[in-house]
């Protein structure tokens, strides 16, 4: 039987390069599935419905909340964002490691609901570099950029609660590091209690001993 995948939350300041990092991770390794969130914000240039997000109306979003079709949701810059539960469950059951690219509030909700979740925070090397990347993106007005920077001030308060802080300076390096972090999580003893019990039983059988005979 397939082993269940690991649930991973990736958050980070808007402009930290999470999008590029996710693309690089998914195209480099086939053990991951990226959850596609629902949002009420408008698509940015180049974004496709069902790929970056499911772009829905506020009415539809509220329906999803009522039907308990979301694992979590949060409001960000006057728009709703939420994680559809069926996609996540299906991929985890297939043995994929599922990545939720969600904000800090969502991360907190998911960690409370599923304590085994690995929380990873992506950041540029400095605040100046973050500002530069937001300006360079060119998709937003100075007011909106300032809004995202102010939001980053708040988000930084959540950084200590994350399991890992990953600096996205060189994309290729960062992708490898992210993969290494997630894969090493698979070997944590707490994730494989069944194996420990199984091998202990077998060892006792082979040596014809009981637990209390051990050293
Ligand atoms: P953007 O509008 O730049 O695509 O995303 C804005 C913020 O919403 C980012 O911090 C992103 O991680 C977060 N976000 C995207 N999808 C979800 C979601 O399903 N739930 C939550 N809580 N946040 C999300």
Coordinates of C-alpha atoms and ligand atoms in Angstrom, one line a residue:
X1 CA 0.0 0.0 0.0
X2 CA 1.1 3.6 -0.7
X3 CA 2.5 5.5 2.3
X4 CA 0.6 8.7 2.9
X5 CA 2.3 11.9 1.9
X6 CA 3.4 14.7 4.1
X7 CA 1.5 17.9 4.4
X8 CA 3.8 21.0 3.9
X9 CA 2.9 24.6 4.3
X10 CA 5.0 27.1 2.4
X11 CA 4.5 30.8 3.4
X12 CA 6.5 33.9 2.9
X13 CA 6.3 37.6 2.2
X14 CA 4.6 38.5 -1.0
X15 CA 7.5 39.0 -3.4
X16 CA 9.7 36.3 -1.7
X17 CA 9.6 34.3 -4.9
X18 CA 7.4 31.5 -3.7
X19 CA 5.7 31.1 -7.0
X20 CA 9.0 30.6 -8.9
X21 CA 10.2 28.2 -6.2
X22 CA 7.0 26.1 -6.4
X23 CA 7.3 25.9 -10.2
X24 CA 11.0 24.9 -9.9
X25 CA 10.2 22.3 -7.2
X26 CA 7.4 20.7 -9.1
X27 CA 9.2 20.5 -12.4
X28 CA 12.4 19.1 -10.7
X29 CA 10.7 16.3 -8.6
X30 CA 7.6 14.3 -9.2
X31 CA 6.8 13.5 -5.5
X32 CA 4.9 16.7 -4.9
X33 CA 1.5 18.1 -5.5
X34 CA 0.7 21.8 -5.1
X35 CA -2.7 22.5 -3.8
X36 CA -4.7 25.0 -5.9
X37 CA -6.5 27.5 -3.7
X38 CA -9.7 29.2 -4.3
X39 CA -9.6 33.0 -4.2
X40 CA -12.0 36.0 -4.8
X41 CA -9.2 38.2 -6.2
X42 CA -8.9 39.0 -9.9
X43 CA -6.4 36.9 -12.0
X44 CA -3.0 38.7 -12.6
X45 CA -1.6 38.7 -16.1
X46 CA -0.7 35.2 -17.2
X47 CA -2.6 33.4 -14.4
X48 CA -5.0 30.7 -15.5
X49 CA -8.2 29.6 -13.7
X50 CA -7.5 26.1 -12.1
X51 CA -3.7 26.5 -12.4
X52 CA -2.6 29.3 -10.1
X53 CA -6.0 29.6 -8.4
X54 CA -9.7 28.8 -8.8
X55 CA -11.0 32.3 -9.3
X56 CA -14.4 32.5 -7.8
X57 CA -17.0 35.0 -6.8
X58 CA -17.5 36.0 -3.2
X59 CA -20.9 34.3 -3.3
X60 CA -19.3 31.0 -4.4
X61 CA -16.6 31.3 -1.8
X62 CA -19.2 31.7 1.0
X63 CA -21.0 28.6 -0.3
X64 CA -17.7 26.7 -0.1
X65 CA -17.3 27.8 3.5
X66 CA -20.8 26.7 4.4
X67 CA -20.4 23.3 2.7
X68 CA -17.1 22.8 4.7
X69 CA -15.3 22.3 1.4
X70 CA -12.3 24.3 2.7
X71 CA -9.6 23.2 5.2
X72 CA -8.9 26.8 6.1
X73 CA -9.5 30.2 4.6
X74 CA -8.2 33.7 5.3
X75 CA -8.8 37.3 4.2
X76 CA -5.9 39.1 2.6
X77 CA -6.0 42.6 1.1
X78 CA -9.9 42.5 1.0
X79 CA -10.0 39.2 -0.8
X80 CA -10.7 35.6 0.4
X81 CA -8.3 32.7 -0.1
X82 CA -9.0 29.1 0.9
X83 CA -7.7 25.6 0.7
X84 CA -10.1 23.1 -1.0
X85 CA -10.0 19.9 1.1
X86 CA -10.8 17.1 -1.4
X87 CA -7.8 17.8 -3.6
X88 CA -5.5 17.8 -0.6
X89 CA -6.9 14.5 0.8
X90 CA -6.8 12.7 -2.6
X91 CA -3.1 13.6 -3.2
X92 CA -2.0 12.7 0.3
X93 CA -3.7 9.3 0.0
X94 CA -1.9 8.8 -3.3
X95 CA 1.4 9.2 -1.4
X96 CA 2.2 12.7 -2.7
X97 CA 3.7 15.3 -0.4
X98 CA 1.2 18.1 -0.7
X99 CA 2.3 21.7 -0.6
X100 CA 0.0 24.4 0.6
X101 CA 1.2 27.9 -0.4
X102 CA -0.8 29.8 2.1
X103 CA -0.5 32.8 4.4
X104 CA 0.5 32.9 8.0
X105 CA -3.0 32.7 9.4
X106 CA -3.7 29.7 7.2
X107 CA -0.5 28.1 8.4
X108 CA -1.6 28.5 12.0
X109 CA -5.0 27.0 11.3
X110 CA -3.5 24.0 9.4
X111 CA -0.9 23.3 12.1
X112 CA -3.5 23.3 14.8
X113 CA -5.7 20.9 12.8
X114 CA -2.8 18.7 11.6
X115 CA 0.1 19.0 14.0
X116 CA 2.3 16.8 11.8
X117 CA 2.4 19.5 9.1
X118 CA 5.8 20.9 8.2
X119 CA 5.8 24.7 8.2
X120 CA 8.4 26.4 6.0
X121 CA 8.8 30.2 5.6
X122 CA 10.4 31.6 2.5
X123 CA 12.2 35.0 2.6
X124 CA 14.5 37.1 0.5
X125 CA 17.9 37.8 2.1
X126 CA 16.8 41.3 3.2
X127 CA 13.9 43.8 3.4
X128 CA 15.5 46.0 0.8
X129 CA 15.7 43.0 -1.6
X130 CA 12.0 42.3 -0.9
X131 CA 11.1 45.9 -1.8
X132 CA 13.2 45.7 -5.0
X133 CA 11.4 42.5 -6.1
X134 CA 8.0 43.9 -5.5
X135 CA 8.8 47.1 -7.5
X136 CA 10.4 45.0 -10.3
X137 CA 7.3 42.8 -10.6
X138 CA 5.6 45.9 -12.0
X139 CA 2.0 44.5 -11.6
X140 CA 1.0 46.8 -8.8
X141 CA 0.7 50.5 -7.8
X142 CA 3.0 52.0 -5.2
X143 CA 0.1 52.0 -2.7
X144 CA -0.4 48.3 -3.2
X145 CA 3.3 47.7 -2.8
X146 CA 3.4 49.6 0.4
X147 CA 0.3 47.5 1.5
X148 CA 2.3 44.3 0.9
X149 CA 5.3 45.7 2.8
X150 CA 3.2 46.7 5.7
X151 CA 1.7 43.2 5.7
X152 CA 5.2 41.8 5.6
X153 CA 5.9 43.6 8.9
X154 CA 3.0 41.7 10.5
X155 CA 3.9 38.4 8.8
X156 CA 7.5 38.6 10.2
X157 CA 5.9 38.2 13.7
X158 CA 4.9 34.6 12.8
X159 CA 8.4 33.6 11.5
X160 CA 9.4 32.0 14.9
X161 CA 6.5 29.6 14.7
X162 CA 7.7 28.0 11.5
X163 CA 9.8 24.8 11.6
X164 CA 12.2 26.2 8.9
X165 CA 13.2 29.5 7.5
X166 CA 14.5 29.3 4.0
X167 CA 16.3 32.2 2.3
X168 CA 15.5 32.4 -1.4
X169 CA 18.5 34.0 -2.9
X170 CA 19.6 31.6 -5.6
X171 CA 16.5 29.8 -6.9
X172 CA 18.3 26.5 -7.8
X173 CA 20.0 26.3 -4.4
X174 CA 16.7 27.1 -2.6
X175 CA 14.8 24.4 -4.6
X176 CA 17.3 21.8 -3.6
X177 CA 17.2 22.8 0.0
X178 CA 13.5 22.8 0.1
X179 CA 13.4 19.3 -1.3
X180 CA 16.0 18.1 1.2
X181 CA 14.0 19.5 4.1
X182 CA 10.8 17.8 3.1
X183 CA 12.4 14.5 2.3
X184 CA 14.3 14.4 5.6
X185 CA 10.9 14.8 7.3
X186 CA 10.0 11.4 5.9
X187 CA 12.7 9.7 8.0
X188 CA 11.6 11.3 11.3
X189 CA 11.0 8.5 13.9
X190 CA 7.7 10.1 15.0
X191 CA 6.3 9.6 11.5
X192 CA 7.0 5.8 11.5
X193 CA 5.9 4.4 14.8
X194 CA 4.4 1.4 12.9
X195 CA 7.8 0.5 11.5
X196 CA 9.4 0.7 14.9
X197 CA 6.8 -1.6 16.5
X198 CA 7.1 -4.0 13.5
X199 CA 10.9 -4.3 13.6
X200 CA 10.9 -4.6 17.4
X201 CA 8.4 -7.5 17.2
X202 CA 10.4 -9.2 14.5
X203 CA 13.6 -8.8 16.5
X204 CA 12.0 -10.4 19.6
X205 CA 10.7 -13.3 17.5
X206 CA 14.2 -13.9 15.9
X207 CA 15.9 -13.8 19.3
X208 CA 13.1 -15.6 21.0
X209 CA 13.0 -12.9 23.8
X210 CA 10.4 -10.7 25.3
X211 CA 10.5 -6.9 25.7
X212 CA 11.8 -7.1 29.3
X213 CA 14.8 -9.2 28.3
X214 CA 16.2 -6.3 26.4
X215 CA 19.4 -4.5 27.6
Ligands
LIG1 P1 -1.4 36.5 -4.0 O1 -2.6 37.4 -4.1 O2 -0.1 37.2 -4.0 O3 -1.4 35.3 -5.0 O4 -1.5 35.8 -2.6 C1 -1.6 36.6 -1.4 C2 -1.4 35.8 -0.2 O5 -2.5 34.8 0.0 C3 -0.1 35.0 -0.2 O6 0.5 35.2 1.1 C4 -0.6 33.5 -0.3 O7 0.4 32.6 0.3 C5 -1.9 33.6 0.4 N1 -2.8 32.4 0.0 C6 -2.9 31.9 -1.2 N2 -3.8 30.9 -1.2 C7 -4.2 30.8 0.1 C8 -5.1 29.9 0.8 O8 -5.7 29.0 0.3 N3 -5.3 30.1 2.2 C9 -4.6 31.1 2.8 N4 -4.8 31.2 4.1 N5 -3.7 32.0 2.2 C10 -3.5 31.8 0.9

